[in-house]
Amino acid sequence: MRNKQGAIIPLGTMIHITPTVGPSLLSLYNFYPSSTVTGLPATGFSSGEAIALMEQIAEKASPPGVGYSWTGLSYQEKLVGHQIYYIFALAMLLVYLVLAGQYESWFMPVAVLLAVPLSLVGPVIALMALVSSGLSNNLYTQIGLVLLIALSAKNAILIVEVARERRIFDGKPIIEAALEAARVRFRPILMTSFAFIMSMLPLVLATGAGASSRKSIGITAATGMLTSTCLAVLFVPSFFVVVRRFEEWRAARKGKPAAQPAAAESKATG
């Protein structure tokens, strides 16, 4: 380096050079310099718990002027938040309204909806048993739970529909109608349910990239359908008996004839 007089001045007399290590690539996020931090929940903890813990660490350990933001699946999970509960409730409401229009009754759909919690037994057991293998209550598991509403309602509809027809059109007692419906629909329920469970095996046994999400949906749907199949035939007839008796008792108390058995009406008119 030369001064105005042309003399050479050593650079070391003016500056001090210190070698430092820096990133080979500078990344930007929303036009801010950023670095990517990737983490996974430990065994026995859900993704929501991991997100909450990382946010606490970021707020405590980050220097002034440094913030954080989520991307990818974590961003989507934070975006929906607790909306899964509203989605679950709206799905139940949709099933109820459709069945209310089909049965022309505000009470009979309850016998179908009471079968939905039976399907949750399987996923709960699976989550508790397979927590060591990385299965957790993540976003894909919650999607599988919403799917189980329709699947479990399908099994209950098969039984309730036949029981209702036997009661109204054939004039059979409520208990006899429920037992006959369970017996008649037992084979169709097994055929459709196990066909669905077999179709879930590729997701349950998934490997490679994205296997965790496919396993979450597959295991949730398969185990839920399995428990729904085993328990629906046992409990749905009882639900039908309770709801149907209440409906007829309420109609009799108000003095309005409920949907009476057709056989009984024909005998009365004859």
PDB file of C-alpha atoms in Angstrom:
ATOM      1  CA  MET A   1       0.000   0.000   0.000  1.00  0.00           C
ATOM      2  CA  ARG A   2       1.379   3.503  -0.955  1.00  0.00           C
ATOM      3  CA  ASN A   3       0.750   6.880   0.687  1.00  0.00           C
ATOM      4  CA  LYS A   4       0.471  10.276  -1.072  1.00  0.00           C
ATOM      5  CA  GLN A   5       4.239  10.602  -1.202  1.00  0.00           C
ATOM      6  CA  GLY A   6       4.544   7.222  -2.904  1.00  0.00           C
ATOM      7  CA  ALA A   7       6.118   5.481   0.065  1.00  0.00           C
ATOM      8  CA  ILE A   8       5.173   1.870   0.664  1.00  0.00           C
ATOM      9  CA  ILE A   9       3.414   1.261   3.995  1.00  0.00           C
ATOM     10  CA  PRO A  10       3.025  -2.269   5.349  1.00  0.00           C
ATOM     11  CA  LEU A  11      -0.659  -3.246   5.502  1.00  0.00           C
ATOM     12  CA  GLY A  12      -0.130  -4.832   8.914  1.00  0.00           C
ATOM     13  CA  THR A  13       0.547  -1.428  10.472  1.00  0.00           C
ATOM     14  CA  MET A  14      -3.020  -0.282   9.712  1.00  0.00           C
ATOM     15  CA  ILE A  15      -5.272  -3.331  10.027  1.00  0.00           C
ATOM     16  CA  HIS A  16      -5.288  -6.615  11.876  1.00  0.00           C
ATOM     17  CA  ILE A  17      -6.400  -9.695   9.973  1.00  0.00           C
ATOM     18  CA  THR A  18      -8.070 -12.482  11.924  1.00  0.00           C
ATOM     19  CA  PRO A  19      -9.224 -15.632  10.085  1.00  0.00           C
ATOM     20  CA  THR A  20     -12.817 -16.674  10.901  1.00  0.00           C
ATOM     21  CA  VAL A  21     -15.068 -19.477   9.753  1.00  0.00           C
ATOM     22  CA  GLY A  22     -18.349 -18.612   8.017  1.00  0.00           C
ATOM     23  CA  PRO A  23     -21.034 -20.391   6.036  1.00  0.00           C
ATOM     24  CA  SER A  24     -20.210 -21.318   2.480  1.00  0.00           C
ATOM     25  CA  LEU A  25     -23.743 -20.383   1.404  1.00  0.00           C
ATOM     26  CA  LEU A  26     -25.892 -17.547   2.720  1.00  0.00           C
ATOM     27  CA  SER A  27     -29.615 -18.323   2.643  1.00  0.00           C
ATOM     28  CA  LEU A  28     -32.446 -15.807   2.870  1.00  0.00           C
ATOM     29  CA  TYR A  29     -35.964 -16.287   4.237  1.00  0.00           C
ATOM     30  CA  ASN A  30     -38.400 -13.450   3.512  1.00  0.00           C
ATOM     31  CA  PHE A  31     -35.359 -11.376   2.504  1.00  0.00           C
ATOM     32  CA  TYR A  32     -33.737 -11.900   5.920  1.00  0.00           C
ATOM     33  CA  PRO A  33     -30.471 -13.814   6.434  1.00  0.00           C
ATOM     34  CA  SER A  34     -31.453 -17.140   7.921  1.00  0.00           C
ATOM     35  CA  SER A  35     -30.240 -20.569   8.883  1.00  0.00           C
ATOM     36  CA  THR A  36     -32.249 -23.785   8.843  1.00  0.00           C
ATOM     37  CA  VAL A  37     -32.765 -25.784  12.029  1.00  0.00           C
ATOM     38  CA  THR A  38     -34.294 -29.253  11.670  1.00  0.00           C
ATOM     39  CA  GLY A  39     -35.510 -31.309  14.617  1.00  0.00           C
ATOM     40  CA  LEU A  40     -37.541 -34.407  15.364  1.00  0.00           C
ATOM     41  CA  PRO A  41     -39.631 -35.199  18.451  1.00  0.00           C
ATOM     42  CA  ALA A  42     -38.131 -37.659  20.882  1.00  0.00           C
ATOM     43  CA  THR A  43     -39.739 -41.028  21.479  1.00  0.00           C
ATOM     44  CA  GLY A  44     -43.007 -40.663  23.333  1.00  0.00           C
ATOM     45  CA  PHE A  45     -43.631 -37.017  22.384  1.00  0.00           C
ATOM     46  CA  SER A  46     -45.877 -35.599  19.673  1.00  0.00           C
ATOM     47  CA  SER A  47     -44.917 -33.093  17.023  1.00  0.00           C
ATOM     48  CA  GLY A  48     -47.014 -30.422  18.730  1.00  0.00           C
ATOM     49  CA  GLU A  49     -45.050 -30.826  21.960  1.00  0.00           C
ATOM     50  CA  ALA A  50     -41.766 -30.620  20.015  1.00  0.00           C
ATOM     51  CA  ILE A  51     -42.883 -27.420  18.282  1.00  0.00           C
ATOM     52  CA  ALA A  52     -43.870 -25.822  21.581  1.00  0.00           C
ATOM     53  CA  LEU A  53     -40.527 -26.763  23.174  1.00  0.00           C
ATOM     54  CA  MET A  54     -38.494 -25.407  20.237  1.00  0.00           C
ATOM     55  CA  GLU A  55     -40.423 -22.130  20.424  1.00  0.00           C
ATOM     56  CA  GLN A  56     -39.576 -21.811  24.131  1.00  0.00           C
ATOM     57  CA  ILE A  57     -35.905 -22.462  23.435  1.00  0.00           C
ATOM     58  CA  ALA A  58     -35.860 -19.968  20.546  1.00  0.00           C
ATOM     59  CA  GLU A  59     -37.448 -17.228  22.657  1.00  0.00           C
ATOM     60  CA  LYS A  60     -34.990 -17.731  25.523  1.00  0.00           C
ATOM     61  CA  ALA A  61     -31.763 -18.428  23.644  1.00  0.00           C
ATOM     62  CA  SER A  62     -32.078 -16.118  20.629  1.00  0.00           C
ATOM     63  CA  PRO A  63     -30.046 -12.861  20.810  1.00  0.00           C
ATOM     64  CA  PRO A  64     -31.799  -9.479  20.364  1.00  0.00           C
ATOM     65  CA  GLY A  65     -32.947  -8.852  16.826  1.00  0.00           C
ATOM     66  CA  VAL A  66     -33.112 -12.551  15.912  1.00  0.00           C
ATOM     67  CA  GLY A  67     -36.460 -14.211  15.299  1.00  0.00           C
ATOM     68  CA  TYR A  68     -37.743 -17.543  14.054  1.00  0.00           C
ATOM     69  CA  SER A  69     -40.362 -18.837  11.659  1.00  0.00           C
ATOM     70  CA  TRP A  70     -41.720 -22.276  10.762  1.00  0.00           C
ATOM     71  CA  THR A  71     -41.698 -23.820   7.304  1.00  0.00           C
ATOM     72  CA  GLY A  72     -42.938 -27.001   5.659  1.00  0.00           C
ATOM     73  CA  LEU A  73     -45.138 -29.389   7.603  1.00  0.00           C
ATOM     74  CA  SER A  74     -44.508 -27.595  10.902  1.00  0.00           C
ATOM     75  CA  TYR A  75     -45.829 -24.375   9.369  1.00  0.00           C
ATOM     76  CA  GLN A  76     -48.969 -26.175   8.188  1.00  0.00           C
ATOM     77  CA  GLU A  77     -49.454 -27.713  11.628  1.00  0.00           C
ATOM     78  CA  LYS A  78     -49.110 -24.322  13.302  1.00  0.00           C
ATOM     79  CA  LEU A  79     -51.454 -22.785  10.754  1.00  0.00           C
ATOM     80  CA  VAL A  80     -54.312 -25.180  11.419  1.00  0.00           C
ATOM     81  CA  GLY A  81     -53.650 -25.190  15.167  1.00  0.00           C
ATOM     82  CA  HIS A  82     -56.623 -26.700  16.998  1.00  0.00           C
ATOM     83  CA  GLN A  83     -58.877 -26.554  13.957  1.00  0.00           C
ATOM     84  CA  ILE A  84     -58.890 -30.348  13.873  1.00  0.00           C
ATOM     85  CA  TYR A  85     -61.462 -30.285  16.679  1.00  0.00           C
ATOM     86  CA  TYR A  86     -63.753 -28.049  14.636  1.00  0.00           C
ATOM     87  CA  ILE A  87     -63.252 -30.258  11.580  1.00  0.00           C
ATOM     88  CA  PHE A  88     -64.094 -33.347  13.605  1.00  0.00           C
ATOM     89  CA  ALA A  89     -67.226 -31.669  14.992  1.00  0.00           C
ATOM     90  CA  LEU A  90     -68.332 -30.441  11.554  1.00  0.00           C
ATOM     91  CA  ALA A  91     -67.826 -33.914  10.082  1.00  0.00           C
ATOM     92  CA  MET A  92     -70.007 -35.392  12.820  1.00  0.00           C
ATOM     93  CA  LEU A  93     -72.629 -32.702  12.195  1.00  0.00           C
ATOM     94  CA  LEU A  94     -72.618 -33.412   8.465  1.00  0.00           C
ATOM     95  CA  VAL A  95     -73.154 -37.128   9.039  1.00  0.00           C
ATOM     96  CA  TYR A  96     -75.945 -36.375  11.502  1.00  0.00           C
ATOM     97  CA  LEU A  97     -77.796 -34.041   9.151  1.00  0.00           C
ATOM     98  CA  VAL A  98     -77.534 -36.416   6.197  1.00  0.00           C
ATOM     99  CA  LEU A  99     -78.846 -39.325   8.255  1.00  0.00           C
ATOM    100  CA  ALA A 100     -81.590 -37.178   9.753  1.00  0.00           C
ATOM    101  CA  GLY A 101     -82.837 -36.441   6.260  1.00  0.00           C
ATOM    102  CA  GLN A 102     -82.561 -40.066   5.231  1.00  0.00           C
ATOM    103  CA  TYR A 103     -84.361 -41.495   8.276  1.00  0.00           C
ATOM    104  CA  GLU A 104     -86.727 -38.503   8.636  1.00  0.00           C
ATOM    105  CA  SER A 105     -85.921 -38.532  12.335  1.00  0.00           C
ATOM    106  CA  TRP A 106     -83.816 -36.392  14.656  1.00  0.00           C
ATOM    107  CA  PHE A 107     -83.087 -39.293  17.005  1.00  0.00           C
ATOM    108  CA  MET A 108     -82.256 -42.302  14.829  1.00  0.00           C
ATOM    109  CA  PRO A 109     -78.912 -40.846  13.568  1.00  0.00           C
ATOM    110  CA  VAL A 110     -77.725 -40.877  17.191  1.00  0.00           C
ATOM    111  CA  ALA A 111     -77.613 -44.681  17.066  1.00  0.00           C
ATOM    112  CA  VAL A 112     -75.158 -44.378  14.165  1.00  0.00           C
ATOM    113  CA  LEU A 113     -73.018 -41.612  15.656  1.00  0.00           C
ATOM    114  CA  LEU A 114     -72.604 -43.475  18.929  1.00  0.00           C
ATOM    115  CA  ALA A 115     -70.575 -46.040  16.968  1.00  0.00           C
ATOM    116  CA  VAL A 116     -67.934 -43.453  16.019  1.00  0.00           C
ATOM    117  CA  PRO A 117     -66.127 -43.465  19.430  1.00  0.00           C
ATOM    118  CA  LEU A 118     -65.796 -47.243  19.131  1.00  0.00           C
ATOM    119  CA  SER A 119     -63.431 -46.780  16.199  1.00  0.00           C
ATOM    120  CA  LEU A 120     -61.114 -44.568  18.280  1.00  0.00           C
ATOM    121  CA  VAL A 121     -60.162 -47.478  20.532  1.00  0.00           C
ATOM    122  CA  GLY A 122     -57.880 -48.956  17.868  1.00  0.00           C
ATOM    123  CA  PRO A 123     -55.806 -45.817  17.145  1.00  0.00           C
ATOM    124  CA  VAL A 124     -55.405 -45.118  20.870  1.00  0.00           C
ATOM    125  CA  ILE A 125     -54.056 -48.620  21.487  1.00  0.00           C
ATOM    126  CA  ALA A 126     -51.809 -48.369  18.416  1.00  0.00           C
ATOM    127  CA  LEU A 127     -50.391 -45.006  19.497  1.00  0.00           C
ATOM    128  CA  MET A 128     -49.633 -46.334  22.966  1.00  0.00           C
ATOM    129  CA  ALA A 129     -48.097 -49.563  21.680  1.00  0.00           C
ATOM    130  CA  LEU A 130     -46.090 -48.125  18.771  1.00  0.00           C
ATOM    131  CA  VAL A 131     -44.879 -44.915  20.385  1.00  0.00           C
ATOM    132  CA  SER A 132     -41.377 -46.394  20.598  1.00  0.00           C
ATOM    133  CA  SER A 133     -41.301 -46.805  16.807  1.00  0.00           C
ATOM    134  CA  GLY A 134     -41.968 -43.118  16.177  1.00  0.00           C
ATOM    135  CA  LEU A 135     -45.754 -43.160  15.693  1.00  0.00           C
ATOM    136  CA  SER A 136     -47.276 -40.053  17.264  1.00  0.00           C
ATOM    137  CA  ASN A 137     -50.442 -37.995  17.189  1.00  0.00           C
ATOM    138  CA  ASN A 138     -49.397 -35.840  14.256  1.00  0.00           C
ATOM    139  CA  LEU A 139     -51.329 -34.118  11.488  1.00  0.00           C
ATOM    140  CA  TYR A 140     -51.616 -37.287   9.401  1.00  0.00           C
ATOM    141  CA  THR A 141     -52.947 -39.240  12.372  1.00  0.00           C
ATOM    142  CA  GLN A 142     -55.644 -36.616  12.843  1.00  0.00           C
ATOM    143  CA  ILE A 143     -56.585 -36.888   9.169  1.00  0.00           C
ATOM    144  CA  GLY A 144     -57.006 -40.617   9.692  1.00  0.00           C
ATOM    145  CA  LEU A 145     -59.298 -39.947  12.655  1.00  0.00           C
ATOM    146  CA  VAL A 146     -61.545 -37.781  10.489  1.00  0.00           C
ATOM    147  CA  LEU A 147     -61.601 -40.577   7.929  1.00  0.00           C
ATOM    148  CA  LEU A 148     -62.789 -42.995  10.596  1.00  0.00           C
ATOM    149  CA  ILE A 149     -65.994 -40.996  11.107  1.00  0.00           C
ATOM    150  CA  ALA A 150     -67.311 -42.087   7.730  1.00  0.00           C
ATOM    151  CA  LEU A 151     -65.899 -45.603   7.979  1.00  0.00           C
ATOM    152  CA  SER A 152     -67.371 -46.368  11.397  1.00  0.00           C
ATOM    153  CA  ALA A 153     -70.679 -44.739  10.479  1.00  0.00           C
ATOM    154  CA  LYS A 154     -70.854 -47.002   7.445  1.00  0.00           C
ATOM    155  CA  ASN A 155     -70.871 -50.141   9.598  1.00  0.00           C
ATOM    156  CA  ALA A 156     -73.502 -48.698  11.905  1.00  0.00           C
ATOM    157  CA  ILE A 157     -75.706 -47.604   9.002  1.00  0.00           C
ATOM    158  CA  LEU A 158     -75.766 -51.152   7.641  1.00  0.00           C
ATOM    159  CA  ILE A 159     -77.222 -52.400  10.929  1.00  0.00           C
ATOM    160  CA  VAL A 160     -79.522 -49.498  11.793  1.00  0.00           C
ATOM    161  CA  GLU A 161     -81.085 -49.386   8.336  1.00  0.00           C
ATOM    162  CA  VAL A 162     -82.129 -53.053   8.417  1.00  0.00           C
ATOM    163  CA  ALA A 163     -83.289 -52.855  12.038  1.00  0.00           C
ATOM    164  CA  ARG A 164     -85.394 -49.816  11.229  1.00  0.00           C
ATOM    165  CA  GLU A 165     -87.015 -51.575   8.260  1.00  0.00           C
ATOM    166  CA  ARG A 166     -87.747 -54.686  10.316  1.00  0.00           C
ATOM    167  CA  ARG A 167     -89.362 -52.552  12.993  1.00  0.00           C
ATOM    168  CA  ILE A 168     -91.420 -50.231  10.788  1.00  0.00           C
ATOM    169  CA  PHE A 169     -92.330 -52.340   7.774  1.00  0.00           C
ATOM    170  CA  ASP A 170     -92.286 -55.885   9.190  1.00  0.00           C
ATOM    171  CA  GLY A 171     -93.749 -55.023  12.582  1.00  0.00           C
ATOM    172  CA  LYS A 172     -91.168 -56.915  14.620  1.00  0.00           C
ATOM    173  CA  PRO A 173     -90.308 -56.040  18.225  1.00  0.00           C
ATOM    174  CA  ILE A 174     -87.417 -53.651  18.668  1.00  0.00           C
ATOM    175  CA  ILE A 175     -85.019 -56.175  20.201  1.00  0.00           C
ATOM    176  CA  GLU A 176     -85.838 -58.832  17.622  1.00  0.00           C
ATOM    177  CA  ALA A 177     -85.399 -56.325  14.797  1.00  0.00           C
ATOM    178  CA  ALA A 178     -81.993 -55.265  16.154  1.00  0.00           C
ATOM    179  CA  LEU A 179     -80.762 -58.841  16.557  1.00  0.00           C
ATOM    180  CA  GLU A 180     -81.888 -59.817  13.083  1.00  0.00           C
ATOM    181  CA  ALA A 181     -80.199 -56.756  11.583  1.00  0.00           C
ATOM    182  CA  ALA A 182     -76.928 -57.608  13.289  1.00  0.00           C
ATOM    183  CA  ARG A 183     -77.158 -61.181  12.039  1.00  0.00           C
ATOM    184  CA  VAL A 184     -78.086 -60.242   8.469  1.00  0.00           C
ATOM    185  CA  ARG A 185     -75.455 -57.503   8.131  1.00  0.00           C
ATOM    186  CA  PHE A 186     -72.632 -59.391   9.837  1.00  0.00           C
ATOM    187  CA  ARG A 187     -71.215 -60.820   6.616  1.00  0.00           C
ATOM    188  CA  PRO A 188     -71.390 -57.581   4.555  1.00  0.00           C
ATOM    189  CA  ILE A 189     -69.696 -55.695   7.376  1.00  0.00           C
ATOM    190  CA  LEU A 190     -66.854 -58.209   7.513  1.00  0.00           C
ATOM    191  CA  MET A 191     -66.417 -58.218   3.734  1.00  0.00           C
ATOM    192  CA  THR A 192     -66.264 -54.450   3.316  1.00  0.00           C
ATOM    193  CA  SER A 193     -64.234 -53.818   6.459  1.00  0.00           C
ATOM    194  CA  PHE A 194     -61.510 -56.369   5.830  1.00  0.00           C
ATOM    195  CA  ALA A 195     -61.309 -55.302   2.191  1.00  0.00           C
ATOM    196  CA  PHE A 196     -60.568 -51.780   3.418  1.00  0.00           C
ATOM    197  CA  ILE A 197     -58.077 -53.005   6.018  1.00  0.00           C
ATOM    198  CA  MET A 198     -56.206 -55.008   3.372  1.00  0.00           C
ATOM    199  CA  SER A 199     -56.072 -51.921   1.157  1.00  0.00           C
ATOM    200  CA  MET A 200     -54.354 -50.058   4.012  1.00  0.00           C
ATOM    201  CA  LEU A 201     -51.491 -52.560   4.267  1.00  0.00           C
ATOM    202  CA  PRO A 202     -49.292 -50.759   1.687  1.00  0.00           C
ATOM    203  CA  LEU A 203     -49.512 -47.637   3.840  1.00  0.00           C
ATOM    204  CA  VAL A 204     -48.900 -49.531   7.073  1.00  0.00           C
ATOM    205  CA  LEU A 205     -45.803 -51.245   5.614  1.00  0.00           C
ATOM    206  CA  ALA A 206     -44.521 -48.156   3.778  1.00  0.00           C
ATOM    207  CA  THR A 207     -40.764 -47.542   3.603  1.00  0.00           C
ATOM    208  CA  GLY A 208     -38.536 -44.848   2.180  1.00  0.00           C
ATOM    209  CA  ALA A 209     -39.131 -41.118   1.872  1.00  0.00           C
ATOM    210  CA  GLY A 210     -42.420 -39.988   3.372  1.00  0.00           C
ATOM    211  CA  ALA A 211     -43.040 -43.354   5.031  1.00  0.00           C
ATOM    212  CA  SER A 212     -43.829 -41.750   8.385  1.00  0.00           C
ATOM    213  CA  SER A 213     -46.837 -39.841   7.052  1.00  0.00           C
ATOM    214  CA  ARG A 214     -48.168 -42.851   5.147  1.00  0.00           C
ATOM    215  CA  LYS A 215     -47.767 -45.092   8.183  1.00  0.00           C
ATOM    216  CA  SER A 216     -49.604 -42.605  10.400  1.00  0.00           C
ATOM    217  CA  ILE A 217     -52.651 -42.555   8.129  1.00  0.00           C
ATOM    218  CA  GLY A 218     -52.521 -46.292   7.392  1.00  0.00           C
ATOM    219  CA  ILE A 219     -52.156 -47.485  10.980  1.00  0.00           C
ATOM    220  CA  THR A 220     -54.817 -45.080  12.253  1.00  0.00           C
ATOM    221  CA  ALA A 221     -57.367 -46.059   9.613  1.00  0.00           C
ATOM    222  CA  ALA A 222     -56.617 -49.800   9.739  1.00  0.00           C
ATOM    223  CA  THR A 223     -56.706 -50.162  13.529  1.00  0.00           C
ATOM    224  CA  GLY A 224     -59.769 -47.944  13.819  1.00  0.00           C
ATOM    225  CA  MET A 225     -61.637 -49.951  11.224  1.00  0.00           C
ATOM    226  CA  LEU A 226     -60.628 -53.201  12.919  1.00  0.00           C
ATOM    227  CA  THR A 227     -62.013 -52.178  16.301  1.00  0.00           C
ATOM    228  CA  SER A 228     -65.091 -50.646  14.700  1.00  0.00           C
ATOM    229  CA  THR A 229     -65.802 -53.920  12.908  1.00  0.00           C
ATOM    230  CA  CYS A 230     -65.408 -55.985  16.052  1.00  0.00           C
ATOM    231  CA  LEU A 231     -67.421 -53.691  18.310  1.00  0.00           C
ATOM    232  CA  ALA A 232     -70.109 -52.378  15.959  1.00  0.00           C
ATOM    233  CA  VAL A 233     -71.916 -55.702  15.670  1.00  0.00           C
ATOM    234  CA  LEU A 234     -72.014 -55.915  19.463  1.00  0.00           C
ATOM    235  CA  PHE A 235     -72.965 -52.369  20.460  1.00  0.00           C
ATOM    236  CA  VAL A 236     -74.854 -50.802  17.544  1.00  0.00           C
ATOM    237  CA  PRO A 237     -77.936 -53.055  18.023  1.00  0.00           C
ATOM    238  CA  SER A 238     -78.044 -51.913  21.653  1.00  0.00           C
ATOM    239  CA  PHE A 239     -77.774 -48.300  20.554  1.00  0.00           C
ATOM    240  CA  PHE A 240     -80.655 -48.831  18.148  1.00  0.00           C
ATOM    241  CA  VAL A 241     -82.838 -50.392  20.855  1.00  0.00           C
ATOM    242  CA  VAL A 242     -82.231 -47.508  23.270  1.00  0.00           C
ATOM    243  CA  VAL A 243     -82.755 -44.752  20.686  1.00  0.00           C
ATOM    244  CA  ARG A 244     -85.809 -46.394  19.104  1.00  0.00           C
ATOM    245  CA  ARG A 245     -87.494 -46.944  22.458  1.00  0.00           C
ATOM    246  CA  PHE A 246     -86.836 -43.349  23.423  1.00  0.00           C
ATOM    247  CA  GLU A 247     -88.212 -42.102  20.119  1.00  0.00           C
ATOM    248  CA  GLU A 248     -91.413 -44.145  20.427  1.00  0.00           C
ATOM    249  CA  TRP A 249     -91.802 -43.198  24.109  1.00  0.00           C
ATOM    250  CA  ARG A 250     -91.423 -39.523  23.264  1.00  0.00           C
ATOM    251  CA  ALA A 251     -93.907 -39.773  20.417  1.00  0.00           C
ATOM    252  CA  ALA A 252     -96.432 -41.564  22.645  1.00  0.00           C
ATOM    253  CA  ARG A 253     -96.017 -38.961  25.387  1.00  0.00           C
ATOM    254  CA  LYS A 254     -96.741 -36.135  22.956  1.00  0.00           C
ATOM    255  CA  GLY A 255     -99.713 -37.994  21.567  1.00  0.00           C
ATOM    256  CA  LYS A 256     -98.181 -38.176  18.110  1.00  0.00           C
ATOM    257  CA  PRO A 257     -97.941 -41.627  16.571  1.00  0.00           C
ATOM    258  CA  ALA A 258     -94.374 -42.568  15.733  1.00  0.00           C
ATOM    259  CA  ALA A 259     -93.573 -44.595  12.654  1.00  0.00           C
ATOM    260  CA  GLN A 260     -95.665 -47.579  13.646  1.00  0.00           C
ATOM    261  CA  PRO A 261     -95.051 -51.082  12.337  1.00  0.00           C
ATOM    262  CA  ALA A 262     -96.850 -51.657   9.079  1.00  0.00           C
ATOM    263  CA  ALA A 263     -98.001 -55.124  10.149  1.00  0.00           C
ATOM    264  CA  ALA A 264     -99.646 -53.754  13.272  1.00  0.00           C
ATOM    265  CA  GLU A 265    -101.430 -51.046  11.281  1.00  0.00           C
ATOM    266  CA  SER A 266    -102.773 -53.569   8.753  1.00  0.00           C
ATOM    267  CA  LYS A 267    -104.165 -55.735  11.548  1.00  0.00           C
ATOM    268  CA  ALA A 268    -105.869 -52.760  13.142  1.00  0.00           C
ATOM    269  CA  THR A 269    -107.518 -51.677   9.923  1.00  0.00           C
ATOM    270  CA  GLY A 270    -108.528 -55.247   9.054  1.00  0.00           C
TER     271      GLY A 270
END
